[in-house]
Phi, psi and omega in degrees: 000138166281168160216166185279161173281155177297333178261025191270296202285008170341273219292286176306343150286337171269330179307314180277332155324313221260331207070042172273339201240156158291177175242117153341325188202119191211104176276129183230152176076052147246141192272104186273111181275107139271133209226036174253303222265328191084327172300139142248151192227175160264158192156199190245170153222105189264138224231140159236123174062237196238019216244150112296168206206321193187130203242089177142318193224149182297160170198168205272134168203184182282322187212169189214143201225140197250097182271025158048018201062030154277177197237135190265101169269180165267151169323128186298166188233152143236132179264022133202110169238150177237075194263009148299359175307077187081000211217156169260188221260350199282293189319320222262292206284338163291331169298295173347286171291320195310314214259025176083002171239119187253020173208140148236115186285144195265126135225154200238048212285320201294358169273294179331278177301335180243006172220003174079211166296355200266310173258024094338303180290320199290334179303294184324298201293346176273004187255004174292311192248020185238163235261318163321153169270117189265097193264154191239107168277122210283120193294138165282355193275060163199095018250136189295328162198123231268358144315343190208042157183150184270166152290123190310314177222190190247114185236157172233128175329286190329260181328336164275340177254030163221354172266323183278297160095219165319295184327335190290112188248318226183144156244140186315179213294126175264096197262020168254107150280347189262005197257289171290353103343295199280357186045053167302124205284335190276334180271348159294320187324290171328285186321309181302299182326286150002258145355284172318306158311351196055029157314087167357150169226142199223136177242198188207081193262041182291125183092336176285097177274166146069212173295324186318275180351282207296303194307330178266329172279344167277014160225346189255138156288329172190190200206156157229034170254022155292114187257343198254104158341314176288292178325311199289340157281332178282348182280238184014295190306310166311353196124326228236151175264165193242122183249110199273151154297116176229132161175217162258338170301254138000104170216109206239358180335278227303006172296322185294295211283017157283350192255131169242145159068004173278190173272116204273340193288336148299023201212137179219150176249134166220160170294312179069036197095110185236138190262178240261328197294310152325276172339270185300018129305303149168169197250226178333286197314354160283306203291336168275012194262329168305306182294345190263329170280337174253014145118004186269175193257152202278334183292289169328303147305322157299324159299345172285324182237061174211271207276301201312291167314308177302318158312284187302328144307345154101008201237036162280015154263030172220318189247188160064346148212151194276104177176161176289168355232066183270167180289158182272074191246071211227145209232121156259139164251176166258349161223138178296324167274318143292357188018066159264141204253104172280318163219156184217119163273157178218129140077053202010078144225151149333079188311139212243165180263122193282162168202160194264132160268336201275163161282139190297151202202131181219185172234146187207107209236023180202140177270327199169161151221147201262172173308299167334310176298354188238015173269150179269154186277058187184161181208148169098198176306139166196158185270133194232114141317100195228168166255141176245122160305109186274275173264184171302349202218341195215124156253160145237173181292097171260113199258121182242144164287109192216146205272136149250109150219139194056055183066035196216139173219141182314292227289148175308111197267139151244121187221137191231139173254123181308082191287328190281311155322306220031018151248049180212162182228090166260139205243136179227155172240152188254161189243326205246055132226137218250036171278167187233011174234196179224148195231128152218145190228173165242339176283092193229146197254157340231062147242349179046045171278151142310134154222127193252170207217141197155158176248311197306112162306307172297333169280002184272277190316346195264318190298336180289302143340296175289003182265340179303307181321286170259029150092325200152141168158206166252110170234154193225128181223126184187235158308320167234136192254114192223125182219121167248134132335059164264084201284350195256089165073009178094343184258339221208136152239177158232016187261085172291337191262029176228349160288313205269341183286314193294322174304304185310303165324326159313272167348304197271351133340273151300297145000295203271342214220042164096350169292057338173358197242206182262313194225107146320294180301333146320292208311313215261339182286294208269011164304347189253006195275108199267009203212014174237145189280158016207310163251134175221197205215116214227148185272039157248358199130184180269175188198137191257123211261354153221050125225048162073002177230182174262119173245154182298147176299308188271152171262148184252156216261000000 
């Protein structure tokens, strides 16, 4: 969605404040949550266009909507968001507003990385037309750190930020800090870019303590990887707004009421991603409903996700509160504590429900692999370098002595294939899971790559091959054969009930088949996650993540 500029439409916002003019809209017999003041008072709000114009007292308009006393917030924010999550953004962003959140800063990094410039230009353009406001932070993630991974295609910043055009706010979460300490130039490139532009810059400082924090915090702007209370202050001290996780990766709410005596106007709740099974449930308004259960106060809560995210972005004269000549972005509830969400305005309208019309498109830059192809360079005893599943997101290194023969070993293979290159297979082995079937996917953060997960050579190479087949997307082949679709770059659907049936599906499975955790399928996001510990897995190779490099599977004696 667009909004209007602001000097087009003044001179008519001030007219209806005076009553030389009608108001376009005028919700009236409401209870108005100010979230400058903490009052609610009762009254009207009248709207020109996609504005407010004037909070408190009546005026004459064209049409009139009677809010019965519920009580009227500002639109919800989520200040990070990733809504390329399985969904395409028309489908994402209609689940959104349903549930009171009419704005998201975006980054869209899994359309990028798996579709270039081209599904880029296609994000920008669904976020023009989709019923939500789509702020765009231009992902920094291609590659996350181009030491130990290639970029999927060859992008220029220059060219992405004239395709966001207005939409363009900020760069995504820079997530090697330890890359920008050492003042690695290709990741300075970025940073400058940023910078030069006056861009936000939103960082990701998991593990950086002490001068690392401070030193990463003079180009980064906030942080949402605090798991700690002790973390979440030292980041504040540091500088940084604190953006807690609530979301499906991530769930850190309860950190805040731990926080004392800080400034609250620093602290925003984001999601940092909610996948589709969540989403139609509710978005912010669960998670703020959440936050109110675990003791927080509901006005604080709303400032994290209204006036807060706007502030820090630098856009509370448009957004985050009900007062002129912000957009008429306004969510009645029926109760403040409950955020239960009765109606939703976008620019003071109903907002209408989007649906993706382009056509699907992915990219696959490989026909097959063979058996022949996952074999190891070595036979007999030999010390092998594997990762062991710690969590869902982080492993460690483990070097175990394993029987190789004719290039083969029992232990559980992670191999992942370069679909964008198409010349390249890196094979990693898992020490602690015991499955008997096979998973392969394309949804992975953030190379999106195939990777597939298995012992059986031949059921690796025949699963691998059928997702090659069918552009992209999850198939799980074992007791039960489970095939999820993403026809929108191997990452993306617009078939929602057909997401959350396989993702639940998926889930139960996997569940079944050796998988030790709540979401399996995080293990599968993050193996490729190169900036999380401690051995992952890259289209360069295994990769030892701090330090920054590529190490061989087999160790040499």
């Amino acid at each position: 969605m667009i909004g209007s500029r602001l000097a087009e439409v003044y001179r008519s916002l001030i007219n209806v404040a005076m009553g030389r003019e009608k108001a376009d809209l005028l919700i009236e017999n409401c209870n108005i949550v100010d979230v400058i003041s903490g009052d609610i008072f009762e009254g009207s709000i009248a709207i020109k266009g996609d504005r407010i114009a004037l909070v408190g007292e009546k005026v004459d308009a064209y049409e009139f909507f009677d809010a019965k006393g519920l009580y009227a917030v500002p639109g919800f924010i989520d200040a990070h968001a990733h809504p390329d999550f399985y969904l395409t953004l028309p489908e994402y962003s209609s689940l959104a507003v349903k549930h009171g959140t009419t704005t998201l800063f975006s980054e869209c990094d899994a359309a990028l990385n798996a579709l270039g410039t081209e599904g880029f230009e296609l994000f920008v353009k669904w976020a023009r037309e989709c019923p939500a406001r789509i702020y765009i932070n231009i992902p920094y993630i291609f590659p996350q750190d181009p030491a130990v991974e290639d970029a999927n295609f060859e992008i220029s910043y220059e060219e992405l930020a004239e395709i966001a055009g207005d939409l363009l706010v900020g760069l995504g979460e820079v997530l090697s800090w330890s890359g920008v300490i050492s003042l690695d130039e290709q990741i300075l490139k970025k940073i400058d870019f940023a910078l030069e532009k006056d861009l936000v810059v939103l960082g990701h400082t998991a593990g950086a303590k002490r001068n690392k924090l401070q030193a990463y915090s003079i180009i980064a702007g906030s942080c949402h990887e605090a798991i700690t209370q002790e973390e979440a202050l030292e980041k504040l001290r540091s500088g940084l707004h604190l953006m807690v996780r609530e979301g499906s990766i991530r769930s850190d709410l309860g950190i805040i009421k731990g926080i004392k005596n800080v400034d609250k106007s620093w602290i925003s709740i984001v999601s940092d991603g909610v996948d589709p099974r969540k989403l139609v449930g509710g978005y912010m308004d669960s998670i703020a409903r959440k936050a109110v259960e675990l003791g927080l106060d509901p006005i604080d809560v709303l400032r994290m996700i209204t006036v807060n995210p706007a502030k820090y972005y630098g856009m509370e004269r448009d957004l985050g509160i009900i007062a002129p000549p912000r957009y008429a972005d306004i969510v009645l509830l029926k109760s403040l504590e409950k955020f239960e969400v009765e109606r939703v305005f976008v620019g003071g309208k109903i907002p209408k429900e989007a649906k993706t019309k382009d056509e699907p498109y992915s990219v696959m830059n490989v026909e097959k692999i063979e058996r022949e192809d996952l074999k190891i360079d070595a036979d007999g005893n030999v010390k092998i370098r594997m990762m062991r599943l710690v969590t869902e997101s982080v492993t460690k290194e483990v070097i175990r002595e394993v029987e190789v023969k004719n290039g083969e070993t029992d232990f559980c293979k992670a191999v992942l294939v370069d679909r964008f290159k198409g010349n390249r297979i890196v094979i990693g082995l898992i020490e602690n899971l015991e499955m008997e079937g096979t998973v392969s996917s394309t949804f992975n953060f953030d190379e999106y790559n195939i990777l597939t997960i298995g012992r059986d050579y031949d059921e690796i190479a025949k699963t691998t091959n059928k997702l090659i087949k069918m552009g992209g997307g999850i198939i799980y082949s074992g007791k039960t054969n489970v095939e999820l679709r993403l026809p929108y770059g191997g990452v993306m659907s617009n078939d929602v009930g057909d997401v959350i049936q396989k993702l639940e599906k998926l889930n139960e499975v996997l569940k079944d088949d050796g998988f030790e955790f709540e979401n399996p399928l995080n293990v599968l996001y993050f193996l490729t996650f190169v900036t999380l510990p401690e051995l992952k897995i890259s289209n360069k190779g295994l990769v030892k993540v701090k330090e920054r490099k590529i190490v061989p599977l087999i160790v040499e004696s």
